[in-house]
PDB file of C-alpha atoms in Angstrom:
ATOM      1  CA  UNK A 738       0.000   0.000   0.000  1.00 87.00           C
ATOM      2  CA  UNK A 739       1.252   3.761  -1.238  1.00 94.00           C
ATOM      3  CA  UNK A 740       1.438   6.476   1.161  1.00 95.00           C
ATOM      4  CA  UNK A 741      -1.568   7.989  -0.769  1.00 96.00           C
ATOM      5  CA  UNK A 742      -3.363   4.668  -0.238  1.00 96.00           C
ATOM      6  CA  UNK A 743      -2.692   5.266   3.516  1.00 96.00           C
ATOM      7  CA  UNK A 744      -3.535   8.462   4.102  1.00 95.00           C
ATOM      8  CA  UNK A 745      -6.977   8.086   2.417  1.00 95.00           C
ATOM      9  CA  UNK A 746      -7.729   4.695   3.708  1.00 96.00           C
ATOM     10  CA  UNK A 747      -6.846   6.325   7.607  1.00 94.00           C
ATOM     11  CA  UNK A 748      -9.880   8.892   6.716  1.00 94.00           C
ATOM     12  CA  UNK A 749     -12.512   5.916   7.487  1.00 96.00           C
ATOM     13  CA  UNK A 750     -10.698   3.411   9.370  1.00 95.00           C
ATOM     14  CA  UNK A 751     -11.680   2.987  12.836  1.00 93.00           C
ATOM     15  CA  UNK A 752     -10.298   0.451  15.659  1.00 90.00           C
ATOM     16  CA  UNK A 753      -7.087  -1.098  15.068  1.00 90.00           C
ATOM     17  CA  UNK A 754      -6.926  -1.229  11.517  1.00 92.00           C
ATOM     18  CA  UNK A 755      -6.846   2.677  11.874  1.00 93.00           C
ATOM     19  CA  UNK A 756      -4.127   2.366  14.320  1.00 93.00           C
ATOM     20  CA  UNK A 757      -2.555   0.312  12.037  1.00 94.00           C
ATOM     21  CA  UNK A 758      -2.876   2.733   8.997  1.00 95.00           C
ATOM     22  CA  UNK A 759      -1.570   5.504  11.481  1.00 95.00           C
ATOM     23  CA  UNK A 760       1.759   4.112  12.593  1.00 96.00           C
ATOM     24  CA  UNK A 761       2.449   3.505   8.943  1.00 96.00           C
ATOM     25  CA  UNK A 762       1.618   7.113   8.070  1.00 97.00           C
ATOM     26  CA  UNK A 763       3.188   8.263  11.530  1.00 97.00           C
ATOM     27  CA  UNK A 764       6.588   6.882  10.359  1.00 96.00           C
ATOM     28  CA  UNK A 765       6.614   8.242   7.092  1.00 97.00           C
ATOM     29  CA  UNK A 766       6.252  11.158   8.774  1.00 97.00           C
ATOM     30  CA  UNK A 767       9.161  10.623  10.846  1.00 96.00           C
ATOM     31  CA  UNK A 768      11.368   9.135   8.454  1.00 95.00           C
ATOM     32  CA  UNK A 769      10.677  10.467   4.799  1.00 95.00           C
ATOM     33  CA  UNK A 770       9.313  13.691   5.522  1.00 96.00           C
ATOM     34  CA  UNK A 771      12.390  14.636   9.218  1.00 96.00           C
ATOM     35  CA  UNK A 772       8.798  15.731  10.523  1.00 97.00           C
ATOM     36  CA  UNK A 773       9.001  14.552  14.305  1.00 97.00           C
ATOM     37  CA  UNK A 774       6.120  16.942  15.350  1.00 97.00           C
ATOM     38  CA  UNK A 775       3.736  15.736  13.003  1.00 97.00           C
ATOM     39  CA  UNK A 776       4.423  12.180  13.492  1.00 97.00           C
ATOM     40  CA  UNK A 777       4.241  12.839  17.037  1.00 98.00           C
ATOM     41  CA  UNK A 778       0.537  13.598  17.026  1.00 96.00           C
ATOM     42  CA  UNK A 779      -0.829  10.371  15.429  1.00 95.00           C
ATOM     43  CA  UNK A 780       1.251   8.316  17.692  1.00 97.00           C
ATOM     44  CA  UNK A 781       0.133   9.752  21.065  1.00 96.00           C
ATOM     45  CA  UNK A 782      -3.353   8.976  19.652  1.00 93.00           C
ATOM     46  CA  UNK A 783      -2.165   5.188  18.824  1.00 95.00           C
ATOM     47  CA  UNK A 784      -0.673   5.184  22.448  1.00 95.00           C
ATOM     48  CA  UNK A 785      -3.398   6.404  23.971  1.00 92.00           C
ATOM     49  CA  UNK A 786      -5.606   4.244  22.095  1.00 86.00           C
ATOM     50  CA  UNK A 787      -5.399   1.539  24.653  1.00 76.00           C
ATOM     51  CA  UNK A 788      -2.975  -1.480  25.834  1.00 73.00           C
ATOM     52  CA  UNK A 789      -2.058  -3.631  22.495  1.00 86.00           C
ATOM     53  CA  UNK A 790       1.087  -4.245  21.133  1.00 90.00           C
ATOM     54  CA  UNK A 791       0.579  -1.224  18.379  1.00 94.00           C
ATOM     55  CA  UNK A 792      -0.275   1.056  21.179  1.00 94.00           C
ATOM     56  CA  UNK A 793       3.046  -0.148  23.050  1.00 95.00           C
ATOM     57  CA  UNK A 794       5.278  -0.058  19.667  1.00 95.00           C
ATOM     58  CA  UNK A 795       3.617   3.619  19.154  1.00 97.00           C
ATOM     59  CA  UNK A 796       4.321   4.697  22.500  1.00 97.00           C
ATOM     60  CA  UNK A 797       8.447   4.080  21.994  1.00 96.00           C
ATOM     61  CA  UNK A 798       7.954   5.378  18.736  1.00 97.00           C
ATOM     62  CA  UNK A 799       6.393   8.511  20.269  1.00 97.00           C
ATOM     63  CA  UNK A 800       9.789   8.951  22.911  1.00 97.00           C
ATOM     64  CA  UNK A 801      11.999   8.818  19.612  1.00 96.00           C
ATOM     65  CA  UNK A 802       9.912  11.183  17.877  1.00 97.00           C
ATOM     66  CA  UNK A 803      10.121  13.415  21.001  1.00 98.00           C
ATOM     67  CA  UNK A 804      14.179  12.693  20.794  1.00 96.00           C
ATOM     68  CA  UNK A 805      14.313  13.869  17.684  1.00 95.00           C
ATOM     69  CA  UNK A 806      12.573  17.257  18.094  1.00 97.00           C
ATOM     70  CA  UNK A 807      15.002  17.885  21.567  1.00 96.00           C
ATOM     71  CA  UNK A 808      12.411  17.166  23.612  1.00 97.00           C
ATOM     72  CA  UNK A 809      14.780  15.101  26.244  1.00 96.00           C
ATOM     73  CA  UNK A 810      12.480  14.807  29.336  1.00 97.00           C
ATOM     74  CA  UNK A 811       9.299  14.179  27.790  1.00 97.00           C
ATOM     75  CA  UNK A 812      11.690  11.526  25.834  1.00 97.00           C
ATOM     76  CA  UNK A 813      13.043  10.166  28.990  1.00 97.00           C
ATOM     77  CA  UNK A 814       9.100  10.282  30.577  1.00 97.00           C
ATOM     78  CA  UNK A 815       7.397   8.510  27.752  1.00 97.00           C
ATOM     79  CA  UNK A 816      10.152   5.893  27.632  1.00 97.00           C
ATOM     80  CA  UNK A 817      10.084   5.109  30.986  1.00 97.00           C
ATOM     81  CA  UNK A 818       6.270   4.525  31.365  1.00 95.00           C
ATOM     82  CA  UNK A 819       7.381   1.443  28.789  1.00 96.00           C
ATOM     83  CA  UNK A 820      10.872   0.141  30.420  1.00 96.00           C
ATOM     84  CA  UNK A 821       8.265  -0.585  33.459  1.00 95.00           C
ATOM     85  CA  UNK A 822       6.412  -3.385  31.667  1.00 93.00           C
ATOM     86  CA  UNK A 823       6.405  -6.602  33.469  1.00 92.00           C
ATOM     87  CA  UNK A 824       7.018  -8.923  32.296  1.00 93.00           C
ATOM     88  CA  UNK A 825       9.849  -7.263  30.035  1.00 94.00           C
ATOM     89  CA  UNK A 826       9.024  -7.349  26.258  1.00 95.00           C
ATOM     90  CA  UNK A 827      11.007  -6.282  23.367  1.00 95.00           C
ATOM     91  CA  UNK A 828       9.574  -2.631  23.563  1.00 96.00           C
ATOM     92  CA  UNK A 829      10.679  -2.406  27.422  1.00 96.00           C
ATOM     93  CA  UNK A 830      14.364  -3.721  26.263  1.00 95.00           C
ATOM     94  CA  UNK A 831      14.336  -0.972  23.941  1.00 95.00           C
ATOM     95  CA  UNK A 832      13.402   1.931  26.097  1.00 96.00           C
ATOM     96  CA  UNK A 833      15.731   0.867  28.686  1.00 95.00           C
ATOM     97  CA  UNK A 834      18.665   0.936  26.375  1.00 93.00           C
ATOM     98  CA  UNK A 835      17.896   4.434  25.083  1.00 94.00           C
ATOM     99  CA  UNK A 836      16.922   5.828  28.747  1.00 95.00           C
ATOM    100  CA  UNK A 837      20.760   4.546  29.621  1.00 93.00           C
ATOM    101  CA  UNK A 838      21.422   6.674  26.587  1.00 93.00           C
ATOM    102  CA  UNK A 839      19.745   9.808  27.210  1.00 95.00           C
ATOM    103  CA  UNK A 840      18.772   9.852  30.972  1.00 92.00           C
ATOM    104  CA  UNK A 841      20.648  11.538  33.540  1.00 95.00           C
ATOM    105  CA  UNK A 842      23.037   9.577  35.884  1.00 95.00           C
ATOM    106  CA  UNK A 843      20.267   8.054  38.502  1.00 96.00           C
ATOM    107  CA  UNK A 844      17.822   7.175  35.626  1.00 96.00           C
ATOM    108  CA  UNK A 845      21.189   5.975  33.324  1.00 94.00           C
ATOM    109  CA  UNK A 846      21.808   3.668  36.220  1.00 95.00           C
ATOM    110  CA  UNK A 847      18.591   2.556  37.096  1.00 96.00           C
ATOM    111  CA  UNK A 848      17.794   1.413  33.408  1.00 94.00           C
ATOM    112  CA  UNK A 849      21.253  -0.411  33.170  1.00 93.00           C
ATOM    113  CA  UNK A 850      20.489  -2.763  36.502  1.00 95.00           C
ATOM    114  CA  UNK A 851      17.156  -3.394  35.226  1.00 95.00           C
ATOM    115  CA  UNK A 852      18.913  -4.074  31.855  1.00 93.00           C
ATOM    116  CA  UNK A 853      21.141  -5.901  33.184  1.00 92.00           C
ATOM    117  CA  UNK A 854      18.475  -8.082  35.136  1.00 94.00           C
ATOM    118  CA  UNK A 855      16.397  -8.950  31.865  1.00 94.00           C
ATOM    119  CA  UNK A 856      20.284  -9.930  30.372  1.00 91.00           C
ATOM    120  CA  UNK A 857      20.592 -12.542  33.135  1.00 91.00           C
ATOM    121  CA  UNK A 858      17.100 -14.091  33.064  1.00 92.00           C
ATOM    122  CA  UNK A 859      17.281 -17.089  30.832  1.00 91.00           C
ATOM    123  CA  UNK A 860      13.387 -16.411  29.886  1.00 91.00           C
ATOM    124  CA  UNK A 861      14.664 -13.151  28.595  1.00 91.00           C
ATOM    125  CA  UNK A 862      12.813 -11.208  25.571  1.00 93.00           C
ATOM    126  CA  UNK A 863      14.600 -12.057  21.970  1.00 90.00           C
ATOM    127  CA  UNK A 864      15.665  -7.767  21.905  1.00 90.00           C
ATOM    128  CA  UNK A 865      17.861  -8.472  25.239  1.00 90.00           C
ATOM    129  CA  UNK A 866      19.797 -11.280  22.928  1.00 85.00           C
ATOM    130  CA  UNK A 867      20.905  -8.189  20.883  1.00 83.00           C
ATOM    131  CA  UNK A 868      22.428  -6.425  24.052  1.00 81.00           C
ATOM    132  CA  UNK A 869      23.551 -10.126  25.463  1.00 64.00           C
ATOM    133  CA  UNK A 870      24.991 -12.068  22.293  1.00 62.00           C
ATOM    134  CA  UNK A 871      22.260 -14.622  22.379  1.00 56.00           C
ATOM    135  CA  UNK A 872      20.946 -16.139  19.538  1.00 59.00           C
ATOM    136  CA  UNK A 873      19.703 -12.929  17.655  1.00 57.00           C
ATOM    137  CA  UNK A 874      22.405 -11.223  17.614  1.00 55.00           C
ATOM    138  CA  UNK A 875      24.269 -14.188  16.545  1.00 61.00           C
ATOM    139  CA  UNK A 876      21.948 -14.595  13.520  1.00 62.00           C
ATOM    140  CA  UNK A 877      22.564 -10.737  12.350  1.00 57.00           C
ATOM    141  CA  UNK A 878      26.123 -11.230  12.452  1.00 63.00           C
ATOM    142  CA  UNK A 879      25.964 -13.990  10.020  1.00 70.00           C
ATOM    143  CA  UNK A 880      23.297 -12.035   8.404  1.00 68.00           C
ATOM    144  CA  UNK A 881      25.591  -9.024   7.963  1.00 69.00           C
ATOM    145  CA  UNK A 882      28.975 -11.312   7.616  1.00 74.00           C
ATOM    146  CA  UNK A 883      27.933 -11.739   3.729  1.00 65.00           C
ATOM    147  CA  UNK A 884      28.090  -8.366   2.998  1.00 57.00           C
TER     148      UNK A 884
END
């Protein structure tokens, strides 16, 4: 589907087929188009849209697009309302690793033992395999190896 396709088919979508359609739209906006502020609106309405995993993956989406417009405590905020999921997912992995990249030293150190926690637990989610040199980050090395 064409980012035209999108944008008119998000005009009369409701439930999570809209919320679908918007992320898509809401990262062309962030990536093709450098427009953080726009993209920023139709993912807060995808994160507030409920609990689901779009409304999760919207919300981290949402602290990078406030990143990206220099926005670094409502960044750090939005992030940490994810790194706080229990059990740790993929998405909480994720903002963990960026609030130990943009938060100041307590909130740095906080997200690294809580990082390092998820590392250790052998029922850990596949992103934490990236940080750990599990299996995932084994198979993108041979991925990338061929290149």
């Amino acid at each position: 589907m064409d980012r035209k396709a999108i944008q008119a088919a998000l005009k009369t979508a409701r439930g999570v087929a809209r919320c679908e359609l918007a992320l898509k739209e809401a990262l062309h906006r962030l990536l093709d188009d450098k427009n953080a502020s726009s993209a920023a609106e139709l993912l807060k309405d995808i994160a507030d849209d409920g609990d689901h995993d779009l409304s999760v993956n919207a919300r981290l989406l949402l602290g990078h697009a406030y990143r990206s417009m220099g926005k670094r405590r409502t960044a750090v905020f939005t992030y940490q309302r994810i790194a706080r999921r229990q059990p740790a997912d993929d998405p909480a992995v994720m903002a963990l690793v960026a609030l130990v990249e943009i938060g100041d030293a307590t909130v740095a150190k906080v997200a690294r033992q809580r990082l390092d926690e998820i590392i250790a637990d052998p029922k850990r989610p596949p992103a934490a395999d990236l940080i750990a040199g599990g299996q995932a980050f084994d198979a993108l090395e041979e991925f990338f190896a061929g290149e």
